[in-house]
mmCIF file of C-alpha atoms in Angstrom:
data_model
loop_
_atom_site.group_PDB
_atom_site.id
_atom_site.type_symbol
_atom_site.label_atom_id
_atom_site.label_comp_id
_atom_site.label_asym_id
_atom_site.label_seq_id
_atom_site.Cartn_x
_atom_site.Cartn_y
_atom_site.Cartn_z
ATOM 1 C CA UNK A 1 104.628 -45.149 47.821
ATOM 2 C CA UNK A 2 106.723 -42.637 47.124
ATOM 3 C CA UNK A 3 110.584 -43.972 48.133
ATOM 4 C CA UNK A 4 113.289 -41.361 48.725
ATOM 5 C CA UNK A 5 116.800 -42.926 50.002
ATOM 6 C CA UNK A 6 120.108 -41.277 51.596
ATOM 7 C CA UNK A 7 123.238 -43.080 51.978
ATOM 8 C CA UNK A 8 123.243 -42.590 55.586
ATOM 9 C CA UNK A 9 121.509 -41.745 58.596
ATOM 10 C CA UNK A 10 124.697 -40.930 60.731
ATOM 11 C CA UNK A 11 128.093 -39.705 59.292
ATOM 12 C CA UNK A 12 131.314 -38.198 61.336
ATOM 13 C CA UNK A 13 133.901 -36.230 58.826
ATOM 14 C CA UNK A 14 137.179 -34.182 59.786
ATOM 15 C CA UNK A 15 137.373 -30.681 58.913
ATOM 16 C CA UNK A 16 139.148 -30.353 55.111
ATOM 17 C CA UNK A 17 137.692 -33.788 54.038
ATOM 18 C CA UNK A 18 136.051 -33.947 51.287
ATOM 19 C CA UNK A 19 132.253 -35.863 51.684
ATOM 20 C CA UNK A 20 129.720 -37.268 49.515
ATOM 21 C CA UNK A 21 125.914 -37.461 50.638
ATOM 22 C CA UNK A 22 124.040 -39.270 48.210
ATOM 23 C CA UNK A 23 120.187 -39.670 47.214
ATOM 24 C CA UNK A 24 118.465 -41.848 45.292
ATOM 25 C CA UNK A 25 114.431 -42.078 44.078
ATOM 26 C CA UNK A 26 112.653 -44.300 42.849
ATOM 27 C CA UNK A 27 109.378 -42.595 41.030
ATOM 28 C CA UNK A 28 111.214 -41.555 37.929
ATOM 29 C CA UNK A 29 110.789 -37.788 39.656
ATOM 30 C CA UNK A 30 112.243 -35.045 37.537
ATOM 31 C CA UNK A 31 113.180 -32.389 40.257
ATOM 32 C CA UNK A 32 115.287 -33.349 43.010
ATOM 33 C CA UNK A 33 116.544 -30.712 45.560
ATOM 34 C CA UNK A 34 118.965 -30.602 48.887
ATOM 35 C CA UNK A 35 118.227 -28.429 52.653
ATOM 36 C CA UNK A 36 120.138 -28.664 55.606
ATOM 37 C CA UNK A 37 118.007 -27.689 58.987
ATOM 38 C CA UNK A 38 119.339 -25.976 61.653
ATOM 39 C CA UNK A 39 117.698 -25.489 64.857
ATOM 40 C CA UNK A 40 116.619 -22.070 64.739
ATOM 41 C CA UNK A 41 117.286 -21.575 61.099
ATOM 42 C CA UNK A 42 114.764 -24.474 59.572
ATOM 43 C CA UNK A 43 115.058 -25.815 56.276
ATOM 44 C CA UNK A 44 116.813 -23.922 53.804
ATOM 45 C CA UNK A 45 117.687 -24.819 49.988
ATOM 46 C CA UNK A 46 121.060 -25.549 49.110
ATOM 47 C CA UNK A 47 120.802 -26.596 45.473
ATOM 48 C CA UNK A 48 118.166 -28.094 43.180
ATOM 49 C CA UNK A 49 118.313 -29.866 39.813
ATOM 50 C CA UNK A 50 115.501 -30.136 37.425
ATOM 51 C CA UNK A 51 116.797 -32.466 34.904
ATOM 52 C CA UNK A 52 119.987 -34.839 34.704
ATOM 53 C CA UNK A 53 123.012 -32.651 34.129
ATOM 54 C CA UNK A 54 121.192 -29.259 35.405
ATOM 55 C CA UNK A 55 121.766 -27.839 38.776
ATOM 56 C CA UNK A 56 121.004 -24.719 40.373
ATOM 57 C CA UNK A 57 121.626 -22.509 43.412
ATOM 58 C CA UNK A 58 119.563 -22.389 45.888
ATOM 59 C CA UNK A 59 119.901 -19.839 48.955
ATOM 60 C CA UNK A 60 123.473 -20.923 50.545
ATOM 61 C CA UNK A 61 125.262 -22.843 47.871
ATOM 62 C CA UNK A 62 128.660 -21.312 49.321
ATOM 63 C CA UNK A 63 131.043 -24.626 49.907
ATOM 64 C CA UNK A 64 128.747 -27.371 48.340
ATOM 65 C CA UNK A 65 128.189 -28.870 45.112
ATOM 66 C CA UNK A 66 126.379 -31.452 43.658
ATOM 67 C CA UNK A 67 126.262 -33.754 40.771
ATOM 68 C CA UNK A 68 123.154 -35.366 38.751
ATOM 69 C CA UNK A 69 124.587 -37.909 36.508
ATOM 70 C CA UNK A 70 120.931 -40.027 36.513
ATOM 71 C CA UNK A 71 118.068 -39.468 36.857
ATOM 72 C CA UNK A 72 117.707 -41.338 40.333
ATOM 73 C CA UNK A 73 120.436 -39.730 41.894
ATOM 74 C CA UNK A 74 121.269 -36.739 42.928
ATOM 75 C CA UNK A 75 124.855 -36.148 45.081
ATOM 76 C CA UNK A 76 125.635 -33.564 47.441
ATOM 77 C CA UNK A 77 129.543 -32.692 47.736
ATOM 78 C CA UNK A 78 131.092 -30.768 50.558
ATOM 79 C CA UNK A 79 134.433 -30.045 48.773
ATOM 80 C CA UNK A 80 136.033 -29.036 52.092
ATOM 81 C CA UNK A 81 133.983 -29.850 55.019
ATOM 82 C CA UNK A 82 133.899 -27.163 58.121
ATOM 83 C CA UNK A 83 132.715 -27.059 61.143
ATOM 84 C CA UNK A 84 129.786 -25.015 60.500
ATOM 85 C CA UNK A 85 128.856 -27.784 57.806
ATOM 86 C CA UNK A 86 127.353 -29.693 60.554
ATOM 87 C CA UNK A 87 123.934 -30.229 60.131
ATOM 88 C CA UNK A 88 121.317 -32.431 59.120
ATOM 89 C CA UNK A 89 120.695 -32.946 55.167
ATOM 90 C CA UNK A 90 117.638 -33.339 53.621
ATOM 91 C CA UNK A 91 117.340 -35.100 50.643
ATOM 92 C CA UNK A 92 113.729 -34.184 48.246
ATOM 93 C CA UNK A 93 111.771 -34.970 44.868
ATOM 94 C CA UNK A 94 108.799 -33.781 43.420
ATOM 95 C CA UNK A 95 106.942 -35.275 40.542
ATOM 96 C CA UNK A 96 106.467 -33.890 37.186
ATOM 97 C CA UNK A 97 103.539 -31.508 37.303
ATOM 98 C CA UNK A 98 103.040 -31.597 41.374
ATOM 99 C CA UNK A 99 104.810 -28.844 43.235
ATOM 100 C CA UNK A 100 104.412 -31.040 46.671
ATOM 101 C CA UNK A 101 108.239 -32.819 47.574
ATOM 102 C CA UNK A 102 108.647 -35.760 49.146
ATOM 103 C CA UNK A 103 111.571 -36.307 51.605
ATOM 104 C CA UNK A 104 114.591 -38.413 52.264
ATOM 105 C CA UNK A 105 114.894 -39.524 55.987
ATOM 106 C CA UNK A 106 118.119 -37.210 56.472
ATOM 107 C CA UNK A 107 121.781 -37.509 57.479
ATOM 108 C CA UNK A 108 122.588 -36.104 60.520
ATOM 109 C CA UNK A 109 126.504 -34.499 59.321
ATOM 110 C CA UNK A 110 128.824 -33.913 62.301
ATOM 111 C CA UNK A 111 132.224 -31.968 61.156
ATOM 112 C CA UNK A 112 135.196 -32.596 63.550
ATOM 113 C CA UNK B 1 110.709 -11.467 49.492
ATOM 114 C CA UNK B 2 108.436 -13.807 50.567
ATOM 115 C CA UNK B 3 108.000 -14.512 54.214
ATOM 116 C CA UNK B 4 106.345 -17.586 56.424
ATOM 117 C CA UNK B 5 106.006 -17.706 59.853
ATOM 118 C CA UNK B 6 104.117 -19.865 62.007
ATOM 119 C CA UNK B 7 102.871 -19.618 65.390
ATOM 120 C CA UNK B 8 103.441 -20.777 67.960
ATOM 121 C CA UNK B 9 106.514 -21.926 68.452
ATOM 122 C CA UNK B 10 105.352 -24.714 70.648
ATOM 123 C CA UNK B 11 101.749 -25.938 71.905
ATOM 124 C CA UNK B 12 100.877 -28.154 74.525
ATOM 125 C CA UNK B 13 97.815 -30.135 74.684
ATOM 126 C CA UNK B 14 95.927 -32.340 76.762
ATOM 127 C CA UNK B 15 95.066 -35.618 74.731
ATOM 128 C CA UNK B 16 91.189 -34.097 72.926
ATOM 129 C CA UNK B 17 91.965 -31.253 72.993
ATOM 130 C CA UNK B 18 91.761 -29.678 70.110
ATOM 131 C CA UNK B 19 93.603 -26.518 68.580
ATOM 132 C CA UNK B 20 95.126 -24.579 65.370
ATOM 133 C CA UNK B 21 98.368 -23.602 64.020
ATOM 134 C CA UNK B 22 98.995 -21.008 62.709
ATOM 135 C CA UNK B 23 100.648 -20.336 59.364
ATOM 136 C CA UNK B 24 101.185 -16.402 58.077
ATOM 137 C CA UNK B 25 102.389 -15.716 54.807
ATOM 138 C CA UNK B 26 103.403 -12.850 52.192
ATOM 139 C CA UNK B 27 104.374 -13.937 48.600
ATOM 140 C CA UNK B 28 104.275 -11.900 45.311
ATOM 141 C CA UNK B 29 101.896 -14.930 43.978
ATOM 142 C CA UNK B 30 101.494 -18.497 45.801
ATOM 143 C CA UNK B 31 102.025 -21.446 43.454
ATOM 144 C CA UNK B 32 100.588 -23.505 46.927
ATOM 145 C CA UNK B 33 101.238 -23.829 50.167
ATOM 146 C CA UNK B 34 102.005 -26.959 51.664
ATOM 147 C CA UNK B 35 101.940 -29.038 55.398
ATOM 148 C CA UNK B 36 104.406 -31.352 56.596
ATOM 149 C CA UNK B 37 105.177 -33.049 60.222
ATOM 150 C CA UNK B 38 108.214 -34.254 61.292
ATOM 151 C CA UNK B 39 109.074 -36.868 63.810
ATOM 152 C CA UNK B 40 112.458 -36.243 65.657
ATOM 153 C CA UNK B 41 115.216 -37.434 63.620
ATOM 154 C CA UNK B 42 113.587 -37.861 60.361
ATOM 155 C CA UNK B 43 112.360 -35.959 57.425
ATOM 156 C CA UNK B 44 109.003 -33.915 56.726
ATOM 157 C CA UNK B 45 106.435 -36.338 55.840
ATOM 158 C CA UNK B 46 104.236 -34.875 52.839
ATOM 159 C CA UNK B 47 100.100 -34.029 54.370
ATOM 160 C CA UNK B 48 98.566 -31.355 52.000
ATOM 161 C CA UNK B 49 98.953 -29.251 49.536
ATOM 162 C CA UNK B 50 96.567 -26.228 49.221
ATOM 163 C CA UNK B 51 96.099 -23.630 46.015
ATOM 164 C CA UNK B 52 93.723 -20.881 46.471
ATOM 165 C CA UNK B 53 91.905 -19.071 49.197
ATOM 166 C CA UNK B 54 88.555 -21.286 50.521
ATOM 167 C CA UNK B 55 90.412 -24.557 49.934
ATOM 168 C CA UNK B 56 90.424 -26.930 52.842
ATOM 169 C CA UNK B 57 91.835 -30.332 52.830
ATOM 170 C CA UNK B 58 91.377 -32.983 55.687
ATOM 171 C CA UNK B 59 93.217 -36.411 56.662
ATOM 172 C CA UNK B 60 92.115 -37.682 59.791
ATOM 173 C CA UNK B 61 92.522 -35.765 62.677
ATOM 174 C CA UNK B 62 93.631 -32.900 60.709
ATOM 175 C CA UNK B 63 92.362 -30.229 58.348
ATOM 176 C CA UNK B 64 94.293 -27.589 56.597
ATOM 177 C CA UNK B 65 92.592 -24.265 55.809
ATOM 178 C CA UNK B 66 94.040 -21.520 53.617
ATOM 179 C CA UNK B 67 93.145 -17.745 53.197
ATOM 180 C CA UNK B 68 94.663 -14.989 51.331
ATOM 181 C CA UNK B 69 96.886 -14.387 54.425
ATOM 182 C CA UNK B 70 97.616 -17.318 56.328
ATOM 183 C CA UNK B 71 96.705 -21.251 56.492
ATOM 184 C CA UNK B 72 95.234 -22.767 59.471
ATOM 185 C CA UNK B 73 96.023 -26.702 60.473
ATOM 186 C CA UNK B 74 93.707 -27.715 62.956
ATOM 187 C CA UNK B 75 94.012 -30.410 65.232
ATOM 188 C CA UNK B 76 90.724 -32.160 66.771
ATOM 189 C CA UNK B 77 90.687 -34.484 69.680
ATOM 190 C CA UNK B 78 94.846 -34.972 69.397
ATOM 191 C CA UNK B 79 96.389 -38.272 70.626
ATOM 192 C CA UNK B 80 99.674 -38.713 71.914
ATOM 193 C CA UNK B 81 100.689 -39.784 68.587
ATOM 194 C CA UNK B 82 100.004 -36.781 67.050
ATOM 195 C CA UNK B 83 102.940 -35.157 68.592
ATOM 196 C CA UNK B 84 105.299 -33.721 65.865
ATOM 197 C CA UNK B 85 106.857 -30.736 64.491
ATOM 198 C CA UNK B 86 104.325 -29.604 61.895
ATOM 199 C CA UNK B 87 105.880 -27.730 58.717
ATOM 200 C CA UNK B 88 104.334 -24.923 56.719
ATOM 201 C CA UNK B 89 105.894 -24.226 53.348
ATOM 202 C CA UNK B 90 104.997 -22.257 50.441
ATOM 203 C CA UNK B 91 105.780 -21.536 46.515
ATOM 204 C CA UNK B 92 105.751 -18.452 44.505
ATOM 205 C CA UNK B 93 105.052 -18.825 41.113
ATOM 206 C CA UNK B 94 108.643 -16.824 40.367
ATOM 207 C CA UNK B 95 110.334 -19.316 42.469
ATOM 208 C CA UNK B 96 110.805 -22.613 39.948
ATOM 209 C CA UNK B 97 109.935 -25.581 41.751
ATOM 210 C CA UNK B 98 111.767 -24.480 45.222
ATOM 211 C CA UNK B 99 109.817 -24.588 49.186
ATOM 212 C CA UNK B 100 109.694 -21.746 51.508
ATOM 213 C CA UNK B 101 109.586 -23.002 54.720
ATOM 214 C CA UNK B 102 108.262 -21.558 57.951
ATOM 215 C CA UNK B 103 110.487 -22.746 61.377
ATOM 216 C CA UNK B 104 107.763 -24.722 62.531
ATOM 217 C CA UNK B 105 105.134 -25.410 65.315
ATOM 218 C CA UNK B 106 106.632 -27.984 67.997
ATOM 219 C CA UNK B 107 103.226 -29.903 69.295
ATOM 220 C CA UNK B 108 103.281 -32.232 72.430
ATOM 221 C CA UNK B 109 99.812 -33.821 72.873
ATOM 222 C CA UNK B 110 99.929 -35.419 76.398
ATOM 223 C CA UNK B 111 97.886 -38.105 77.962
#
């Protein structure tokens, strides 16, 4: 089975901190990609990396970041986390030559 | 720019009682279109993946459908269990490896 991890489930920040979500998978997946859902707004694609060291933007990459460092992990980095940064993350990897992405089970972000 | 929206928004049914959703696309060339649920709380759970027009895949209760248009995911004889938030998504071929997702199809199947 297919095992995508987040760091946490719950997670309370202050507004200017700086926060870390972090995902890790174990099926040696290539692609690895962050959402953050929104009721209302569904999932939408923050940033995606195909291979270790490559990143790219997704549809609203304003105020993140992320790092890929290994292969298995795959960070997301609110530099200065706002208010409207609450939200629940999604954390996703898809396997070389399927398309289909398996998910993380989230971490519901509240910004203070 | 590629569009998916699903309908409707919510659905009620009576446990058996069986239904579609509805999944309505427009994409400059689908890659595939895929089905997730979601429990409250947690993330989309993978179901299908469909590539062409005429494919159908089943699991269970459930069987996806997929035309040049639109994807069907009909439910038959739902149980309580089967109530979800069910997830269509789909991928141009332009679009790398990234999921368009629709805002979802709430379904409560009651006793």
């Amino acid at each position: 089975d297919v095992k995508v991890t987040q760091s946490s489930r719950y997670l309370v920040k202050r507004t200017g901190e700086k926060v870390f979500l972090e995902c890790v998978q174990d099926m040696d997946h290539e692609n690895m990609f962050w959402y953050r859902q929104d009721p209302g707004l569904g999932l939408r694609l923050i940033y995606f990396s195909y291979d270790v060291k490559m990143k790219e933007k997704g549809d609203i990459p304003e105020g993140y970041s992320v790092s890929r460092e290994k292969k298995e992990r795959f960070s997301l980095i609110l530099e200065s986390a706002s208010t409207n940064q609450t939200s629940m993350y999604l954390c996703a990897s898809s396997p070389p030559g399927l398309y289909e992405q398996y998910f993380g089970p989230g971490t519901r972000l509240t910004v203070t | 720019e590629d569009q998916v929206t699903q309908s409707p928004e919510a659905l009620r049914l009576q446990e058996g009682e069986s239904s579609s959703l509805n999944c309505s696309y427009t994409v400059s060339g689908l890659r595939g279109l895929f089905w997730y649920r979601q429990d409250p709380g947690k993330g989309p759970e993978f179901l299908f993946t469909l590539y062409s027009a005429g494919e159908e895949k089943e699991k269970e209760r459930l069987k996806a459908t997929l035309t040049k248009k639109e994807s069907f995911l009909h439910i038959t004889a739902p149980k309580p269990e089967d109530s979800a938030t069910y997830l269509c998504a789909v991928q141009a071929t332009n679009s790398g490896y990234a999921l368009n997702f629709g805002k979802g199809t709430s379904l409560l199947v009651t006793p």
